Coordinates of C-alpha atoms and ligand atoms in Angstrom, one line a residue:
M1 CA -0.5 -0.2 -0.3
E2 CA 1.0 3.5 -1.0
K3 CA 2.1 5.0 2.4
R4 CA 0.5 8.4 2.6
Y5 CA 1.4 11.1 5.0
Y6 CA -0.4 14.3 5.6
Q7 CA 3.2 16.3 7.0
Q8 CA 5.8 13.8 6.2
E9 CA 8.9 15.6 7.6
V10 CA 7.7 16.0 11.0
E11 CA 5.5 12.2 11.2
T12 CA 9.1 10.3 9.8
M13 CA 11.3 12.6 11.3
S14 CA 14.6 10.7 13.2
R15 CA 14.8 10.1 16.8
E16 CA 17.4 13.1 17.3
E17 CA 16.1 16.0 15.3
M18 CA 12.6 15.7 17.0
K19 CA 14.4 15.3 20.6
K20 CA 16.0 18.5 19.3
L21 CA 12.7 20.2 18.5
Q22 CA 10.9 19.0 21.4
E23 CA 13.7 20.6 23.4
E24 CA 13.8 23.7 21.5
R25 CA 9.4 24.4 21.9
F26 CA 10.0 23.1 25.3
L27 CA 12.1 25.8 26.6
K28 CA 10.6 28.3 25.2
Q29 CA 6.9 27.2 25.9
V30 CA 8.4 27.4 29.8
K31 CA 9.3 30.8 29.5
H32 CA 6.1 31.7 28.0
V33 CA 4.2 30.5 30.8
Y34 CA 6.7 31.6 33.1
E35 CA 6.5 35.1 32.1
N36 CA 2.6 35.1 31.1
V37 CA 0.8 33.1 34.3
P38 CA 0.9 33.9 37.3
Y39 CA 0.0 30.8 38.7
Y40 CA 2.8 28.7 37.0
R41 CA 5.6 31.1 37.9
K42 CA 3.8 30.8 42.0
L43 CA 3.5 26.9 40.8
M44 CA 7.4 26.6 40.1
N45 CA 9.2 29.4 42.7
D46 CA 6.8 26.9 45.3
K47 CA 9.3 24.3 44.2
G48 CA 12.4 26.6 44.4
L49 CA 12.7 27.1 40.5
T50 CA 13.3 30.0 38.5
L51 CA 13.4 30.0 34.6
D52 CA 17.6 29.3 35.4
S53 CA 16.4 25.9 37.3
I54 CA 15.0 24.7 33.3
S55 CA 17.7 24.3 30.6
S56 CA 17.2 21.0 29.2
L57 CA 14.1 18.6 27.9
D58 CA 15.4 16.2 30.9
D59 CA 14.6 19.4 33.4
I60 CA 10.9 18.3 32.9
A61 CA 10.9 16.2 35.6
K62 CA 11.9 18.8 38.4
L63 CA 8.8 20.9 37.3
P64 CA 5.1 20.5 39.3
F65 CA 2.5 18.3 37.4
L66 CA -1.1 20.4 37.0
T67 CA -4.0 18.5 37.4
K68 CA -7.3 18.7 36.7
S69 CA -8.1 20.6 40.2
D70 CA -5.7 23.6 39.2
L71 CA -7.9 24.1 35.9
R72 CA -11.1 23.7 38.0
D73 CA -9.8 26.1 40.4
Q74 CA -8.6 28.7 37.7
Y75 CA -11.7 28.9 35.8
P76 CA -12.1 30.8 33.4
Y77 CA -9.0 32.6 32.7
G78 CA -6.5 32.2 35.3
L79 CA -4.0 30.1 32.8
L80 CA -4.5 32.1 30.0
A81 CA -1.1 32.9 28.9
T82 CA -1.8 35.4 26.2
D83 CA -3.6 38.5 25.9
L84 CA -7.6 37.9 25.1
K85 CA -7.5 39.9 21.9
N86 CA -5.4 37.5 20.5
C87 CA -7.9 34.3 21.5
V88 CA -10.1 33.7 18.9
R89 CA -12.4 30.9 20.1
I90 CA -12.8 28.7 23.0
Q91 CA -13.9 25.2 23.6
S92 CA -15.0 23.2 26.3
T93 CA -14.9 19.3 28.0
S94 CA -18.0 17.5 28.3
G95 CA -18.0 17.8 31.9
T96 CA -17.8 13.7 31.9
T97 CA -16.2 13.6 35.3
G98 CA -17.6 17.3 36.6
R99 CA -17.2 20.8 36.4
R100 CA -16.4 21.7 32.9
V101 CA -12.8 23.4 32.0
V102 CA -12.9 25.9 29.2
A103 CA -9.5 26.0 26.5
F104 CA -8.7 29.1 24.4
Y105 CA -6.9 29.2 21.2
T106 CA -5.4 31.4 19.4
Q107 CA -5.9 31.6 15.2
E108 CA -2.2 29.5 15.5
D109 CA -3.8 27.3 18.0
I110 CA -6.4 26.3 15.6
D111 CA -4.4 25.6 12.6
I112 CA -2.4 23.5 14.4
W113 CA -5.2 21.4 16.3
E114 CA -6.4 21.3 12.7
E115 CA -3.6 19.8 11.2
C116 CA -3.0 17.3 13.9
C117 CA -6.6 16.1 12.9
A118 CA -5.7 16.3 9.1
R119 CA -2.8 13.7 10.2
A120 CA -5.7 11.6 11.5
I121 CA -7.7 11.5 8.6
V122 CA -5.0 11.1 6.1
A123 CA -3.6 8.4 7.8
A124 CA -6.8 6.8 7.7
G125 CA -6.6 6.6 3.9
G126 CA -8.6 10.0 3.4
T127 CA -7.5 12.6 0.8
N128 CA -9.7 15.0 -1.3
Q129 CA -11.6 12.6 -3.2
D130 CA -13.5 11.4 0.7
V131 CA -16.6 12.7 1.7
C132 CA -16.0 12.8 5.4
H133 CA -19.2 12.4 7.6
V134 CA -18.7 14.1 11.1
C135 CA -21.1 13.0 13.4
Y136 CA -19.6 13.9 16.8
G137 CA -21.0 16.9 18.6
Y138 CA -20.3 20.5 17.2
G139 CA -20.7 23.3 19.8
L140 CA -18.2 23.5 23.0
F141 CA -17.6 19.7 22.7
T142 CA -13.9 19.4 20.5
G143 CA -15.1 16.5 18.8
G144 CA -16.9 17.6 15.4
P145 CA -15.2 21.5 15.3
G146 CA -11.7 19.4 15.8
L147 CA -12.4 16.6 12.9
N148 CA -14.3 19.4 10.9
G149 CA -11.5 21.5 10.5
G150 CA -9.5 18.9 9.6
S151 CA -11.5 17.8 7.2
H152 CA -11.1 20.8 5.4
K153 CA -7.5 21.3 5.6
V154 CA -7.1 17.6 3.7
G155 CA -9.6 19.0 1.0
C156 CA -12.4 15.9 2.0
L157 CA -16.1 17.2 0.7
T158 CA -17.0 17.8 5.1
L159 CA -20.6 17.0 6.1
P160 CA -20.9 18.9 9.4
M161 CA -23.9 16.4 10.3
S162 CA -23.1 16.9 14.5
S163 CA -24.8 14.1 16.2
G164 CA -28.2 12.7 17.0
N165 CA -30.7 12.4 14.3
T166 CA -29.8 8.9 13.2
E167 CA -32.3 8.7 10.4
R168 CA -30.7 11.8 9.0
Q169 CA -27.8 10.8 9.4
I170 CA -28.2 7.6 7.5
Q171 CA -30.3 9.4 4.4
F172 CA -27.5 11.6 4.2
M173 CA -25.1 8.7 4.3
M174 CA -26.6 7.1 1.2
D175 CA -27.2 10.2 -0.3
L176 CA -24.0 11.9 -0.5
Q177 CA -21.9 8.4 -0.6
S178 CA -20.0 9.4 2.7
T179 CA -16.8 7.8 2.5
I180 CA -14.9 8.9 6.3
L181 CA -17.5 8.1 9.2
C182 CA -15.9 10.4 12.7
C183 CA -17.7 9.6 15.7
T184 CA -17.8 8.2 19.4
P185 CA -17.3 4.7 19.0
S186 CA -20.6 3.7 20.5
Y187 CA -22.6 5.9 18.2
A188 CA -21.1 4.3 15.9
A189 CA -22.0 1.0 16.7
Y190 CA -25.6 2.5 16.8
I191 CA -25.3 3.6 13.6
G192 CA -24.3 0.2 12.6
E193 CA -27.4 -1.2 14.3
T194 CA -29.7 1.3 12.7
L195 CA -28.5 0.1 9.3
K196 CA -28.7 -3.7 9.6
E197 CA -32.4 -2.9 10.9
K198 CA -33.2 -1.0 8.0
G199 CA -31.9 -4.5 5.9
Y200 CA -28.4 -2.5 4.7
G201 CA -25.6 -4.9 4.6
P202 CA -21.7 -3.8 4.9
Q203 CA -21.4 -3.5 1.3
D204 CA -24.4 -1.2 1.0
N205 CA -23.1 1.8 2.4
S206 CA -19.8 3.8 1.0
L207 CA -17.5 4.1 4.0
K208 CA -14.3 2.8 3.7
A209 CA -13.0 4.0 7.1
G210 CA -13.9 5.5 10.6
I211 CA -12.1 7.5 13.1
F212 CA -13.9 6.6 16.3
G213 CA -12.4 8.4 19.6
A214 CA -13.5 10.7 22.6
E215 CA -14.4 7.5 24.5
P216 CA -12.4 4.3 25.7
W217 CA -13.6 1.1 23.4
T218 CA -12.2 -2.4 23.3
E219 CA -10.8 -4.3 20.5
E220 CA -13.8 -6.7 20.4
M221 CA -16.0 -3.5 19.8
R222 CA -13.9 -2.7 17.0
R223 CA -14.0 -5.9 15.0
D224 CA -17.5 -5.7 15.6
I225 CA -18.4 -2.1 14.1
E226 CA -15.8 -2.5 11.5
Q227 CA -18.1 -6.0 10.8
T228 CA -21.2 -4.2 10.7
L229 CA -19.9 -1.2 8.5
G230 CA -17.6 -2.9 6.4
I231 CA -15.1 -0.6 7.1
K232 CA -11.4 -0.4 8.9
A233 CA -11.9 1.9 12.4
Y234 CA -9.0 3.6 13.3
D235 CA -8.6 5.2 17.0
I236 CA -8.3 8.6 17.5
Y237 CA -7.6 10.5 21.1
G238 CA -7.4 14.0 22.5
L239 CA -8.5 15.9 25.2
T240 CA -9.9 19.5 25.7
E241 CA -7.4 20.7 27.9
T242 CA -4.8 20.0 25.1
S243 CA -6.2 20.9 22.3
G244 CA -9.2 18.2 21.4
P245 CA -8.8 15.6 19.0
G246 CA -5.6 14.4 16.8
V247 CA -3.6 14.3 19.9
S248 CA -2.7 11.2 18.7
F249 CA -4.0 8.9 16.4
E250 CA -4.0 5.1 14.2
C251 CA -2.5 4.3 11.5
E252 CA -3.3 1.2 9.5
E253 CA -1.0 -1.0 11.5
Q254 CA -3.8 -0.5 14.1
T255 CA -1.5 -1.3 17.5
G256 CA -1.5 1.8 19.3
M257 CA -1.8 6.0 18.6
H258 CA 0.8 7.6 17.1
I259 CA 1.5 11.3 19.5
N260 CA 1.9 14.2 17.6
E261 CA 5.2 15.0 19.6
D262 CA 5.8 17.9 18.0
H263 CA 3.2 19.4 19.4
F264 CA 2.6 17.0 23.0
Y265 CA 5.2 15.7 25.0
A266 CA 4.2 12.4 26.6
E267 CA 4.9 10.9 30.0
I268 CA 3.7 7.9 32.0
I269 CA 4.2 8.3 35.7
D270 CA 3.0 6.0 38.4
P271 CA -0.3 7.5 39.5
E272 CA 0.6 7.1 42.9
T273 CA 3.6 8.7 43.5
G274 CA 4.3 10.7 40.1
E275 CA 7.5 8.9 39.5
V276 CA 8.3 9.0 35.7
L277 CA 8.0 5.2 34.6
P278 CA 10.4 4.1 31.7
E279 CA 8.9 3.5 28.8
G280 CA 6.3 0.3 27.9
E281 CA 5.4 0.7 31.3
K282 CA 1.8 1.2 32.1
G283 CA 0.5 4.0 34.0
E284 CA -0.8 7.5 34.0
L285 CA -0.4 9.8 31.0
V286 CA 1.1 14.0 31.2
F287 CA 1.5 15.6 28.3
T288 CA 3.1 19.1 27.9
S289 CA 2.1 21.2 25.1
L290 CA 4.8 22.3 23.5
T291 CA 3.3 24.9 21.0
K292 CA -0.2 26.4 22.2
E293 CA 0.0 29.8 22.7
A294 CA -3.0 30.9 24.1
F295 CA -3.7 27.9 27.0
P296 CA -0.2 25.7 26.9
L297 CA -0.5 23.2 29.7
I298 CA 3.1 21.8 31.3
R299 CA 3.1 18.5 32.4
Y300 CA -0.7 18.0 32.8
R301 CA -2.1 14.8 34.7
T302 CA -4.6 13.4 32.2
R303 CA -5.7 10.5 34.7
D304 CA -5.6 7.9 31.4
I305 CA -4.2 4.6 32.1
C306 CA -1.5 3.3 29.4
V307 CA 1.5 2.0 27.8
L308 CA 3.9 4.2 25.5
S309 CA 6.2 2.8 23.1
R310 CA 8.6 3.2 20.7
K311 CA 8.6 -0.3 18.7
K312 CA 9.2 0.7 15.2
C313 CA 5.9 1.1 13.0
S314 CA 5.5 -0.5 9.3
C315 CA 3.4 2.4 8.9
G316 CA 6.9 4.4 8.4
R317 CA 5.8 7.3 11.2
T318 CA 8.4 7.9 13.7
L319 CA 5.9 9.0 16.1
I320 CA 6.0 7.4 19.7
K321 CA 2.6 5.2 20.0
M322 CA 0.1 5.4 23.1
S323 CA -1.9 2.1 23.8
K324 CA -5.9 2.4 24.0
P325 CA -6.1 4.0 27.2
M326 CA -7.9 1.2 28.9
G327 CA -10.1 4.0 30.7
R328 CA -9.2 7.1 32.8
S329 CA -8.2 6.1 36.9
D330 CA -11.7 7.5 37.7
D331 CA -13.6 5.4 35.5
M332 CA -12.1 2.9 37.3
L333 CA -14.9 1.4 39.9
I334 CA -13.6 -0.2 43.2
I335 CA -16.0 -3.3 43.9
R336 CA -15.2 -5.3 47.1
G337 CA -11.8 -3.9 46.8
V338 CA -11.2 -4.8 43.4
N339 CA -10.7 -2.4 40.5
V340 CA -12.6 -2.9 37.5
F341 CA -12.7 -0.9 34.2
P342 CA -15.8 -1.1 32.2
S343 CA -13.6 -2.2 29.6
Q344 CA -12.7 -5.4 30.8
I345 CA -16.6 -5.9 31.3
E346 CA -16.9 -5.0 27.7
T347 CA -14.6 -7.1 26.6
V348 CA -16.3 -10.1 28.1
L349 CA -19.4 -9.4 26.3
L350 CA -18.3 -9.2 23.0
N351 CA -16.7 -11.8 23.2
E352 CA -19.6 -14.3 24.3
G353 CA -21.4 -13.0 21.1
Y354 CA -23.9 -9.8 23.0
T355 CA -24.2 -6.8 21.6
P356 CA -22.6 -3.6 22.7
N357 CA -25.5 -2.1 24.5
Y358 CA -24.7 -2.6 28.2
Q359 CA -24.7 -1.0 31.6
I360 CA -23.1 -1.2 34.8
E361 CA -25.1 -0.6 38.2
V362 CA -23.5 -0.6 41.0
N363 CA -24.6 -0.4 44.3
R364 CA -24.0 -1.0 48.3
V365 CA -26.7 -3.1 50.5
N366 CA -25.5 -3.9 53.7
N367 CA -21.8 -2.7 53.6
T368 CA -21.5 -5.1 50.5
D369 CA -21.2 -3.9 47.1
T370 CA -23.3 -5.3 44.4
L371 CA -22.4 -5.5 40.4
D372 CA -25.4 -5.7 37.9
I373 CA -24.7 -5.9 34.3
N374 CA -27.6 -5.3 32.2
V375 CA -26.9 -6.6 29.2
E376 CA -29.2 -6.4 25.9
L377 CA -30.3 -9.0 23.5
N378 CA -31.1 -9.0 20.0
P379 CA -34.9 -9.6 19.4
E380 CA -34.0 -13.2 17.7
E381 CA -32.0 -13.9 21.1
Y382 CA -35.3 -12.6 22.8
K383 CA -37.8 -15.2 21.7
E384 CA -35.7 -17.5 23.1
A385 CA -38.2 -19.1 26.8
N386 CA -36.9 -17.7 29.9
S387 CA -35.0 -20.5 31.5
V388 CA -33.1 -20.8 28.7
L389 CA -31.9 -16.9 29.2
E390 CA -31.5 -18.1 32.9
I391 CA -28.4 -20.2 31.5
H392 CA -27.4 -17.8 29.6
E393 CA -26.9 -15.5 32.0
K394 CA -25.2 -17.8 34.5
K395 CA -22.3 -18.4 31.8
L396 CA -22.2 -14.8 31.1
A397 CA -21.9 -13.9 35.0
S398 CA -19.4 -16.9 35.2
A399 CA -17.0 -15.4 32.5
I400 CA -17.2 -12.2 34.2
K401 CA -16.5 -13.6 37.1
T402 CA -13.0 -15.5 35.6
M403 CA -12.1 -11.5 34.2
L404 CA -12.5 -9.7 37.3
G405 CA -12.1 -11.7 40.2
I406 CA -15.6 -11.3 41.1
S407 CA -19.3 -12.5 40.7
P408 CA -21.9 -9.9 39.3
R409 CA -25.5 -9.9 38.9
V410 CA -26.3 -10.4 35.2
H411 CA -29.3 -9.4 33.4
L412 CA -30.2 -10.5 29.5
V413 CA -32.9 -7.8 29.0
A414 CA -34.9 -6.8 26.0
P415 CA -33.8 -5.3 22.9
K416 CA -33.7 -1.8 22.8
T417 CA -34.3 -1.0 26.2
I418 CA -30.5 0.7 27.0
V419 CA -30.4 4.2 25.7
R420 CA -28.3 4.4 23.3
S421 CA -25.4 7.6 22.6
E422 CA -25.3 9.6 20.2
G423 CA -22.1 11.2 22.1
K424 CA -20.1 9.7 24.9
A425 CA -21.7 6.3 26.0
V426 CA -23.0 5.8 30.2
R427 CA -21.6 3.0 31.2
V428 CA -22.1 2.9 35.1
I429 CA -24.3 4.1 37.3
D430 CA -22.6 4.4 40.5
H431 CA -25.7 4.4 43.2
R432 CA -23.1 4.3 46.0
K433 CA -22.7 7.8 46.6
L434 CA -18.9 7.6 47.9
H435 CA -17.5 10.9 46.6
D436 CA -19.6 14.2 47.8
Ligands
LIG1 P1 -14.7 15.0 29.7 O1 -13.2 14.8 30.2 O2 -15.2 15.9 30.3 O3 -14.4 13.9 28.7 P2 -13.1 15.6 27.1 O4 -14.4 15.9 26.5 O5 -11.9 16.4 26.7 O6 -13.8 16.0 28.3 O7 -12.6 14.3 27.0 C1 -11.5 14.1 27.0 C2 -11.3 12.1 27.4 O8 -11.9 11.7 27.0 C3 -9.6 12.2 27.7 O9 -9.1 12.2 29.0 C4 -10.0 10.8 28.0 O10 -10.4 10.0 29.2 C5 -11.4 10.0 27.0 N1 -10.7 9.6 25.6 C6 -10.8 10.5 24.4 N2 -10.4 9.7 23.6 C7 -10.6 8.8 23.6 C8 -10.0 7.4 23.8 N3 -9.7 7.2 22.2 N4 -10.1 6.3 23.9 C9 -10.2 6.2 25.3 N5 -10.7 7.2 26.0 C10 -10.5 8.6 25.0
LIG2 ZN1 1.9 3.6 11.9

């Protein structure tokens, strides 16, 4: 297959050159925030650091971390590093885990963000011949605007659908022969399910690729979506705090996402101690934005748990790769003392042949945590007699117990009873009220 890149020079840059570029940008960035953000200056001074303490990329380890609570405390303007008159845009997190965070962009920040998304689209096979169907949400959420901008840069015919109204999505997809679909994986699964119900097989649409991200999804879910839609499904990762989608993206090898290292410097730390871990170890991902002007974050703790790898990639890109985040540290449920990620449950469900429509309910009854998993059946399966359902529930509960080490109660429920998501799926309802 012909190799395609959007910005070949940086995407295939040698390690030494990349390190040099990162160091140059890093030193400039530290100076920028130290001089323009009193909050940063104070954080550094509190650790006994001044600009003179930082003279190479290795000195990054001396710098303090920044957390989501710093961002919340400094809401809205506390971390702004440039005059407001230079800012042209605000976006905001989806607020999955609490109070929203707002991020600011200069025009240069927007251009770079869109270029990062363009790299992802080209890596998924996108060219100016493609019809790029964007049904991530538009508005404050970064998904729609990011991919929309990337699609323009590549020169695709861009369909700014936004999320929702699945009937209309399908109508446009068929009429305009969309070739690339961009949305959350859970919405892609829903679109696939709806197409199937309408009697469309994988060969009946013009889609060739999907660029799915903004929430955790498993390899099993990938296979499921690829089969239903007849496409190759690529992962894309990002967070509002660092710009939005396009911080990293998957290539055709589909073994992790290349981080746009010329703009984002990645570290993996032990989430308990803050110690930087060597390449290949699992831990919390920390990003430093090397080029952002308006809202640069230094050593921002993402709370996403993954592994970094410099293993050579067959696509020719030299950009470091991150594994699929298995969920954020705050998605992790502690049930009867056992750490549980919803993605582990999803793996078992899809391996056992169930749909990706499920919801996890956690509660505490008589001081004991309970784990209930509602799994939707497809209409044929649901026709089976109740006694058979019970056997299936037991079998699935036992497979999940093998994965987690704790026993859930599994409920196989009627088709269409679990709410479909048009954006990020709500997989967990925790009734325990362990937090304020
Ligand atoms: P919120 O924190 O409110 O959801 P964002 O919309 O900025 O705000 O979401 C960023 C988060 O979404 C990331 O930190 C990560 O946890 C999750 N995420 C984004 N892309 C992916 C992906 N491809 N795989 C897994 N998780 C992802
Ligand atoms: Zn690659």
